[in-house]
PDB file of C-alpha atoms in Angstrom:
ATOM      1  CA  MET A  21       1.979 -23.370  -3.835  1.00  0.00           C
ATOM      2  CA  SER A  22       4.881 -21.040  -3.310  1.00  0.00           C
ATOM      3  CA  ASP A  23       4.255 -18.338  -0.721  1.00  0.00           C
ATOM      4  CA  GLU A  24       6.714 -15.940  -2.362  1.00  0.00           C
ATOM      5  CA  LEU A  25       5.692 -12.280  -2.312  1.00  0.00           C
ATOM      6  CA  VAL A  26       6.395 -10.533  -5.617  1.00  0.00           C
ATOM      7  CA  PHE A  27       5.907  -6.768  -5.733  1.00  0.00           C
ATOM      8  CA  TYR A  28       5.427  -5.070  -9.112  1.00  0.00           C
ATOM      9  CA  THR A  29       6.132  -1.365  -8.956  1.00  0.00           C
ATOM     10  CA  ASN A  30       7.777   1.801 -10.158  1.00  0.00           C
ATOM     11  CA  PRO A  31       9.262   4.271  -7.652  1.00  0.00           C
ATOM     12  CA  MET A  32       7.282   7.120  -9.239  1.00  0.00           C
ATOM     13  CA  SER A  33       3.897   5.544  -8.586  1.00  0.00           C
ATOM     14  CA  ARG A  34       1.412   4.537  -5.906  1.00  0.00           C
ATOM     15  CA  GLY A  35       3.681   1.553  -5.476  1.00  0.00           C
ATOM     16  CA  ARG A  36       5.440   3.631  -2.819  1.00  0.00           C
ATOM     17  CA  ILE A  37       2.399   3.070  -0.597  1.00  0.00           C
ATOM     18  CA  VAL A  38       2.678  -0.688  -0.972  1.00  0.00           C
ATOM     19  CA  ARG A  39       6.457  -0.602  -0.427  1.00  0.00           C
ATOM     20  CA  TRP A  40       5.801   1.014   2.947  1.00  0.00           C
ATOM     21  CA  MET A  41       3.183  -1.627   3.745  1.00  0.00           C
ATOM     22  CA  LEU A  42       5.579  -4.439   2.849  1.00  0.00           C
ATOM     23  CA  GLU A  43       8.235  -2.931   5.084  1.00  0.00           C
ATOM     24  CA  GLU A  44       5.708  -2.730   7.931  1.00  0.00           C
ATOM     25  CA  VAL A  45       4.742  -6.383   7.417  1.00  0.00           C
ATOM     26  CA  GLY A  46       8.389  -7.425   7.597  1.00  0.00           C
ATOM     27  CA  GLN A  47       8.139 -10.477   5.335  1.00  0.00           C
ATOM     28  CA  PRO A  48      10.683 -11.165   2.565  1.00  0.00           C
ATOM     29  CA  TYR A  49       9.534  -9.997  -0.855  1.00  0.00           C
ATOM     30  CA  ARG A  50      10.950  -9.687  -4.355  1.00  0.00           C
ATOM     31  CA  THR A  51      10.604  -6.459  -6.326  1.00  0.00           C
ATOM     32  CA  GLU A  52       9.909  -6.395 -10.057  1.00  0.00           C
ATOM     33  CA  LEU A  53      10.555  -2.899 -11.438  1.00  0.00           C
ATOM     34  CA  LEU A  54       8.449  -1.924 -14.433  1.00  0.00           C
ATOM     35  CA  ASP A  55       8.594   1.077 -16.762  1.00  0.00           C
ATOM     36  CA  PHE A  56       5.595   3.118 -17.848  1.00  0.00           C
ATOM     37  CA  GLY A  57       4.541   2.453 -21.405  1.00  0.00           C
ATOM     38  CA  THR A  58       6.909  -0.470 -22.003  1.00  0.00           C
ATOM     39  CA  THR A  59       7.165  -3.368 -19.536  1.00  0.00           C
ATOM     40  CA  MET A  60       3.933  -2.266 -17.821  1.00  0.00           C
ATOM     41  CA  LYS A  61       2.130  -2.805 -21.115  1.00  0.00           C
ATOM     42  CA  ALA A  62       3.937  -6.015 -22.088  1.00  0.00           C
ATOM     43  CA  PRO A  63       1.960  -9.281 -22.291  1.00  0.00           C
ATOM     44  CA  ALA A  64       3.799 -10.802 -19.321  1.00  0.00           C
ATOM     45  CA  TYR A  65       2.645  -8.045 -16.985  1.00  0.00           C
ATOM     46  CA  LEU A  66      -0.809  -7.653 -18.535  1.00  0.00           C
ATOM     47  CA  ALA A  67      -1.377 -11.254 -17.476  1.00  0.00           C
ATOM     48  CA  ILE A  68      -0.838 -10.027 -13.905  1.00  0.00           C
ATOM     49  CA  ASN A  69      -2.777  -6.752 -14.218  1.00  0.00           C
ATOM     50  CA  PRO A  70      -4.783  -6.201 -17.421  1.00  0.00           C
ATOM     51  CA  MET A  71      -4.889  -2.477 -16.562  1.00  0.00           C
ATOM     52  CA  GLY A  72      -1.159  -2.278 -17.220  1.00  0.00           C
ATOM     53  CA  LYS A  73      -0.611  -0.245 -14.067  1.00  0.00           C
ATOM     54  CA  VAL A  74       1.269  -0.624 -10.820  1.00  0.00           C
ATOM     55  CA  PRO A  75       1.303  -1.544  -8.025  1.00  0.00           C
ATOM     56  CA  ALA A  76       0.416  -5.206  -8.051  1.00  0.00           C
ATOM     57  CA  LEU A  77       1.254  -8.020  -5.673  1.00  0.00           C
ATOM     58  CA  ARG A  78       1.536 -11.746  -6.270  1.00  0.00           C
ATOM     59  CA  HIS A  79       1.462 -13.960  -3.194  1.00  0.00           C
ATOM     60  CA  GLY A  80       1.837 -17.515  -4.343  1.00  0.00           C
ATOM     61  CA  ASP A  81      -1.078 -18.005  -6.747  1.00  0.00           C
ATOM     62  CA  THR A  82      -2.986 -14.966  -5.489  1.00  0.00           C
ATOM     63  CA  VAL A  83      -2.766 -11.668  -7.376  1.00  0.00           C
ATOM     64  CA  VAL A  84      -3.957  -8.417  -5.818  1.00  0.00           C
ATOM     65  CA  THR A  85      -4.034  -5.015  -7.514  1.00  0.00           C
ATOM     66  CA  GLU A  86      -5.040  -1.540  -6.254  1.00  0.00           C
ATOM     67  CA  ALA A  87      -2.994  -0.048  -3.428  1.00  0.00           C
ATOM     68  CA  ALA A  88      -5.773  -0.059  -0.836  1.00  0.00           C
ATOM     69  CA  ALA A  89      -6.677  -3.665  -1.590  1.00  0.00           C
ATOM     70  CA  ILE A  90      -3.032  -4.739  -1.374  1.00  0.00           C
ATOM     71  CA  CYS A  91      -2.627  -3.014   1.995  1.00  0.00           C
ATOM     72  CA  ALA A  92      -5.788  -4.644   3.344  1.00  0.00           C
ATOM     73  CA  TYR A  93      -4.740  -8.039   1.979  1.00  0.00           C
ATOM     74  CA  LEU A  94      -1.291  -7.883   3.549  1.00  0.00           C
ATOM     75  CA  ALA A  95      -2.708  -6.796   6.900  1.00  0.00           C
ATOM     76  CA  ASP A  96      -4.939  -9.876   6.935  1.00  0.00           C
ATOM     77  CA  ALA A  97      -2.385 -12.269   5.446  1.00  0.00           C
ATOM     78  CA  PHE A  98       0.170 -11.374   8.118  1.00  0.00           C
ATOM     79  CA  PRO A  99      -1.833 -10.630  11.276  1.00  0.00           C
ATOM     80  CA  LYS A 100       1.226 -10.791  13.538  1.00  0.00           C
ATOM     81  CA  ALA A 101       2.247  -7.389  12.144  1.00  0.00           C
ATOM     82  CA  GLY A 102      -0.773  -5.914  13.947  1.00  0.00           C
ATOM     83  CA  LEU A 103      -1.812  -3.671  11.061  1.00  0.00           C
ATOM     84  CA  ALA A 104      -5.562  -4.312  11.219  1.00  0.00           C
ATOM     85  CA  PRO A 105      -8.047  -4.656  14.079  1.00  0.00           C
ATOM     86  CA  ALA A 106      -9.214  -8.201  14.732  1.00  0.00           C
ATOM     87  CA  SER A 107     -12.073  -9.437  12.574  1.00  0.00           C
ATOM     88  CA  GLY A 108     -15.360  -8.880  14.369  1.00  0.00           C
ATOM     89  CA  SER A 109     -13.880  -6.355  16.786  1.00  0.00           C
ATOM     90  CA  ARG A 110     -15.528  -3.010  17.500  1.00  0.00           C
ATOM     91  CA  GLU A 111     -12.726  -1.193  15.697  1.00  0.00           C
ATOM     92  CA  ARG A 112     -12.930  -3.240  12.506  1.00  0.00           C
ATOM     93  CA  GLY A 113     -15.824  -1.155  11.196  1.00  0.00           C
ATOM     94  CA  ALA A 114     -13.908   2.100  11.600  1.00  0.00           C
ATOM     95  CA  TYR A 115     -10.909   0.492   9.920  1.00  0.00           C
ATOM     96  CA  TYR A 116     -13.001  -0.449   6.873  1.00  0.00           C
ATOM     97  CA  ARG A 117     -14.667   2.959   6.898  1.00  0.00           C
ATOM     98  CA  TRP A 118     -11.466   4.958   6.597  1.00  0.00           C
ATOM     99  CA  MET A 119      -9.692   2.527   4.297  1.00  0.00           C
ATOM    100  CA  PHE A 120     -12.558   2.728   1.803  1.00  0.00           C
ATOM    101  CA  PHE A 121     -12.993   6.467   2.380  1.00  0.00           C
ATOM    102  CA  GLY A 122      -9.397   6.844   1.229  1.00  0.00           C
ATOM    103  CA  ALA A 123      -9.897   4.582  -1.782  1.00  0.00           C
ATOM    104  CA  GLY A 124     -13.206   6.201  -2.747  1.00  0.00           C
ATOM    105  CA  PRO A 125     -13.999   9.837  -1.850  1.00  0.00           C
ATOM    106  CA  VAL A 126     -10.410  10.934  -1.224  1.00  0.00           C
ATOM    107  CA  GLU A 127      -8.967   9.353  -4.372  1.00  0.00           C
ATOM    108  CA  SER A 128     -11.825  10.550  -6.586  1.00  0.00           C
ATOM    109  CA  SER A 129     -12.024  14.119  -5.295  1.00  0.00           C
ATOM    110  CA  VAL A 130      -8.262  14.684  -5.323  1.00  0.00           C
ATOM    111  CA  THR A 131      -7.887  13.208  -8.812  1.00  0.00           C
ATOM    112  CA  ASN A 132     -10.670  15.417 -10.113  1.00  0.00           C
ATOM    113  CA  LYS A 133      -8.954  18.483  -8.662  1.00  0.00           C
ATOM    114  CA  ALA A 134      -5.636  17.476 -10.233  1.00  0.00           C
ATOM    115  CA  MET A 135      -7.361  17.143 -13.612  1.00  0.00           C
ATOM    116  CA  GLY A 136      -9.079  20.511 -13.272  1.00  0.00           C
ATOM    117  CA  PHE A 137     -12.555  19.053 -12.967  1.00  0.00           C
ATOM    118  CA  GLN A 138     -14.956  20.544 -10.438  1.00  0.00           C
ATOM    119  CA  ILE A 139     -18.387  19.203  -9.521  1.00  0.00           C
ATOM    120  CA  PRO A 140     -20.937  22.011  -9.935  1.00  0.00           C
ATOM    121  CA  PRO A 141     -22.378  22.763  -6.459  1.00  0.00           C
ATOM    122  CA  GLU A 142     -25.906  22.044  -7.648  1.00  0.00           C
ATOM    123  CA  ARG A 143     -24.773  18.571  -8.793  1.00  0.00           C
ATOM    124  CA  SER A 144     -22.805  17.596  -5.677  1.00  0.00           C
ATOM    125  CA  GLY A 145     -25.613  15.306  -4.568  1.00  0.00           C
ATOM    126  CA  ALA A 146     -25.063  13.177  -7.665  1.00  0.00           C
ATOM    127  CA  SER A 147     -21.359  12.740  -6.878  1.00  0.00           C
ATOM    128  CA  GLY A 148     -20.215   9.899  -4.674  1.00  0.00           C
ATOM    129  CA  TYR A 149     -17.960  12.226  -2.710  1.00  0.00           C
ATOM    130  CA  GLY A 150     -20.123  15.364  -2.755  1.00  0.00           C
ATOM    131  CA  SER A 151     -17.383  18.002  -2.819  1.00  0.00           C
ATOM    132  CA  LEU A 152     -13.662  18.240  -2.143  1.00  0.00           C
ATOM    133  CA  ASP A 153     -14.305  20.532   0.828  1.00  0.00           C
ATOM    134  CA  ALA A 154     -16.668  17.995   2.375  1.00  0.00           C
ATOM    135  CA  VAL A 155     -14.088  15.236   1.916  1.00  0.00           C
ATOM    136  CA  LEU A 156     -11.242  17.269   3.433  1.00  0.00           C
ATOM    137  CA  ASN A 157     -13.367  18.416   6.354  1.00  0.00           C
ATOM    138  CA  ALA A 158     -14.324  14.824   7.161  1.00  0.00           C
ATOM    139  CA  LEU A 159     -10.705  13.772   6.835  1.00  0.00           C
ATOM    140  CA  GLU A 160      -9.519  16.605   9.067  1.00  0.00           C
ATOM    141  CA  GLY A 161     -11.984  15.569  11.742  1.00  0.00           C
ATOM    142  CA  ALA A 162     -10.826  11.965  11.550  1.00  0.00           C
ATOM    143  CA  VAL A 163      -7.112  12.726  11.970  1.00  0.00           C
ATOM    144  CA  SER A 164      -7.775  15.279  14.727  1.00  0.00           C
ATOM    145  CA  ARG A 165      -9.480  12.878  17.135  1.00  0.00           C
ATOM    146  CA  GLY A 166      -6.290  11.091  18.134  1.00  0.00           C
ATOM    147  CA  ASP A 167      -2.924   9.921  16.920  1.00  0.00           C
ATOM    148  CA  TYR A 168      -4.466   7.314  14.618  1.00  0.00           C
ATOM    149  CA  LEU A 169      -7.630   6.762  12.614  1.00  0.00           C
ATOM    150  CA  VAL A 170      -8.649   3.647  14.508  1.00  0.00           C
ATOM    151  CA  GLY A 171      -8.247   3.300  18.256  1.00  0.00           C
ATOM    152  CA  ASP A 172      -4.854   3.945  19.779  1.00  0.00           C
ATOM    153  CA  ARG A 173      -2.615   2.124  17.323  1.00  0.00           C
ATOM    154  CA  PHE A 174      -1.276   2.525  13.807  1.00  0.00           C
ATOM    155  CA  SER A 175      -3.031   0.454  11.137  1.00  0.00           C
ATOM    156  CA  ALA A 176      -3.022  -0.083   7.382  1.00  0.00           C
ATOM    157  CA  ALA A 177      -5.752   2.556   7.205  1.00  0.00           C
ATOM    158  CA  ASP A 178      -3.311   5.158   8.545  1.00  0.00           C
ATOM    159  CA  LEU A 179      -0.668   4.035   6.076  1.00  0.00           C
ATOM    160  CA  TYR A 180      -2.981   4.266   3.080  1.00  0.00           C
ATOM    161  CA  VAL A 181      -4.898   7.406   3.999  1.00  0.00           C
ATOM    162  CA  GLY A 182      -1.805   9.122   5.383  1.00  0.00           C
ATOM    163  CA  SER A 183       0.072   8.420   2.151  1.00  0.00           C
ATOM    164  CA  GLN A 184      -2.704  10.057   0.159  1.00  0.00           C
ATOM    165  CA  ILE A 185      -2.719  13.118   2.395  1.00  0.00           C
ATOM    166  CA  GLY A 186       1.058  13.405   2.136  1.00  0.00           C
ATOM    167  CA  TRP A 187       1.053  13.109  -1.643  1.00  0.00           C
ATOM    168  CA  GLY A 188      -1.834  15.536  -1.943  1.00  0.00           C
ATOM    169  CA  MET A 189      -0.089  18.184   0.139  1.00  0.00           C
ATOM    170  CA  GLN A 190       3.141  17.661  -1.779  1.00  0.00           C
ATOM    171  CA  PHE A 191       1.476  18.161  -5.163  1.00  0.00           C
ATOM    172  CA  GLY A 192      -1.011  20.842  -4.137  1.00  0.00           C
ATOM    173  CA  THR A 193      -4.236  18.845  -4.421  1.00  0.00           C
ATOM    174  CA  ILE A 194      -4.817  18.767  -0.658  1.00  0.00           C
ATOM    175  CA  GLU A 195      -4.588  21.877   1.506  1.00  0.00           C
ATOM    176  CA  LYS A 196      -1.735  21.976   4.008  1.00  0.00           C
ATOM    177  CA  ARG A 197      -3.976  22.104   7.039  1.00  0.00           C
ATOM    178  CA  PRO A 198      -2.149  21.931  10.407  1.00  0.00           C
ATOM    179  CA  ALA A 199      -3.974  18.736  11.381  1.00  0.00           C
ATOM    180  CA  PHE A 200      -2.859  17.051   8.161  1.00  0.00           C
ATOM    181  CA  GLU A 201       0.741  18.165   8.591  1.00  0.00           C
ATOM    182  CA  ARG A 202       0.895  16.915  12.180  1.00  0.00           C
ATOM    183  CA  TYR A 203      -0.648  13.570  11.258  1.00  0.00           C
ATOM    184  CA  VAL A 204       1.539  12.903   8.230  1.00  0.00           C
ATOM    185  CA  GLY A 205       4.661  14.125  10.019  1.00  0.00           C
ATOM    186  CA  ARG A 206       3.988  11.706  12.858  1.00  0.00           C
ATOM    187  CA  ILE A 207       3.365   8.544  10.845  1.00  0.00           C
ATOM    188  CA  ASN A 208       6.156   9.305   8.362  1.00  0.00           C
ATOM    189  CA  GLN A 209       8.669   8.889  11.184  1.00  0.00           C
ATOM    190  CA  ARG A 210       7.911   5.202  11.531  1.00  0.00           C
ATOM    191  CA  PRO A 211      11.029   3.092  10.817  1.00  0.00           C
ATOM    192  CA  ALA A 212       9.267   1.162   8.054  1.00  0.00           C
ATOM    193  CA  ALA A 213       8.190   4.402   6.372  1.00  0.00           C
ATOM    194  CA  ILE A 214      11.753   5.700   6.429  1.00  0.00           C
ATOM    195  CA  ARG A 215      13.130   2.415   5.037  1.00  0.00           C
ATOM    196  CA  ALA A 216      10.550   2.370   2.254  1.00  0.00           C
ATOM    197  CA  ARG A 217      11.339   5.931   1.199  1.00  0.00           C
ATOM    198  CA  GLU A 218      15.056   5.206   1.154  1.00  0.00           C
ATOM    199  CA  ILE A 219      14.563   2.109  -1.003  1.00  0.00           C
ATOM    200  CA  ASP A 220      12.312   3.838  -3.529  1.00  0.00           C
ATOM    201  CA  ASP A 221      14.350   7.041  -3.612  1.00  0.00           C
ATOM    202  CA  ALA A 222      17.418   4.987  -4.511  1.00  0.00           C
ATOM    203  CA  LEU A 223      15.495   3.548  -7.467  1.00  0.00           C
ATOM    204  CA  LEU A 224      14.521   6.913  -8.936  1.00  0.00           C
ATOM    205  CA  PRO A 225      16.118   7.819 -12.272  1.00  0.00           C
ATOM    206  CA  LYS A 226      19.370   9.668 -11.795  1.00  0.00           C
ATOM    207  CA  LYS A 227      19.199  13.308 -12.896  1.00  0.00           C
TER     208      LYS A 227
END
C-alpha cells in the first residue's frame, strides 16, 4: 500500500483548515484542486466522496472526509507532530470534547445563523446545540481559561475550533468578542498557519 497523502480541496472551502493541519504535520502531500459544480461532481471524485464536497484526504487506501475527522486522523496517524494528547491520557477527553463541540454545536449553530434560521426559544431544548448564545458562551469560556483548549500546548482541537471562530468572525456569524480575537490572533501566528494561508491565497482566482 502506498502511504501517499492526497489532499482534495478548493482554496475557497473548509479545505483551508485541512491545509493548515497538513502543514502542521509536516509530511509530504499532493494537492488535487477541484472546482465547485464540475470536477467536484465528476464520477472520479464522487468515488472518493459521494457528497461531492471538499475537503477529502486519501492516505494510501484510507479515505477520510469531513474537516474535523481529517484533522483528528492526521493527528493520530503522525503522533510525532504532537497535535493530540496521548491516548488514555487525562487530556484526551477534553481534546475529544472540544473537537466534537466544534464539529457539532459550533458548526450547526453558526450555519443556521448564516442561513437565517433561528431556533425558537421555547424549542431550544429540542436542538442539539440549544442556542447560538449558549454555544458562544461555552466557547468563550473554553478559550479564556488558557492559551489553548487542552492543557498547555496547541492541538488539532485548537486548529479546528480556532479556524471556525476565525471564519465566523470574518463573515459575521460569530461575534467579535475580545477573547475570540485574542485566541485566533495567537494561533494564527503559528508558522504552519502562515504557510497554509500563503499557499491557499496563491491558489485563489485572480480578480
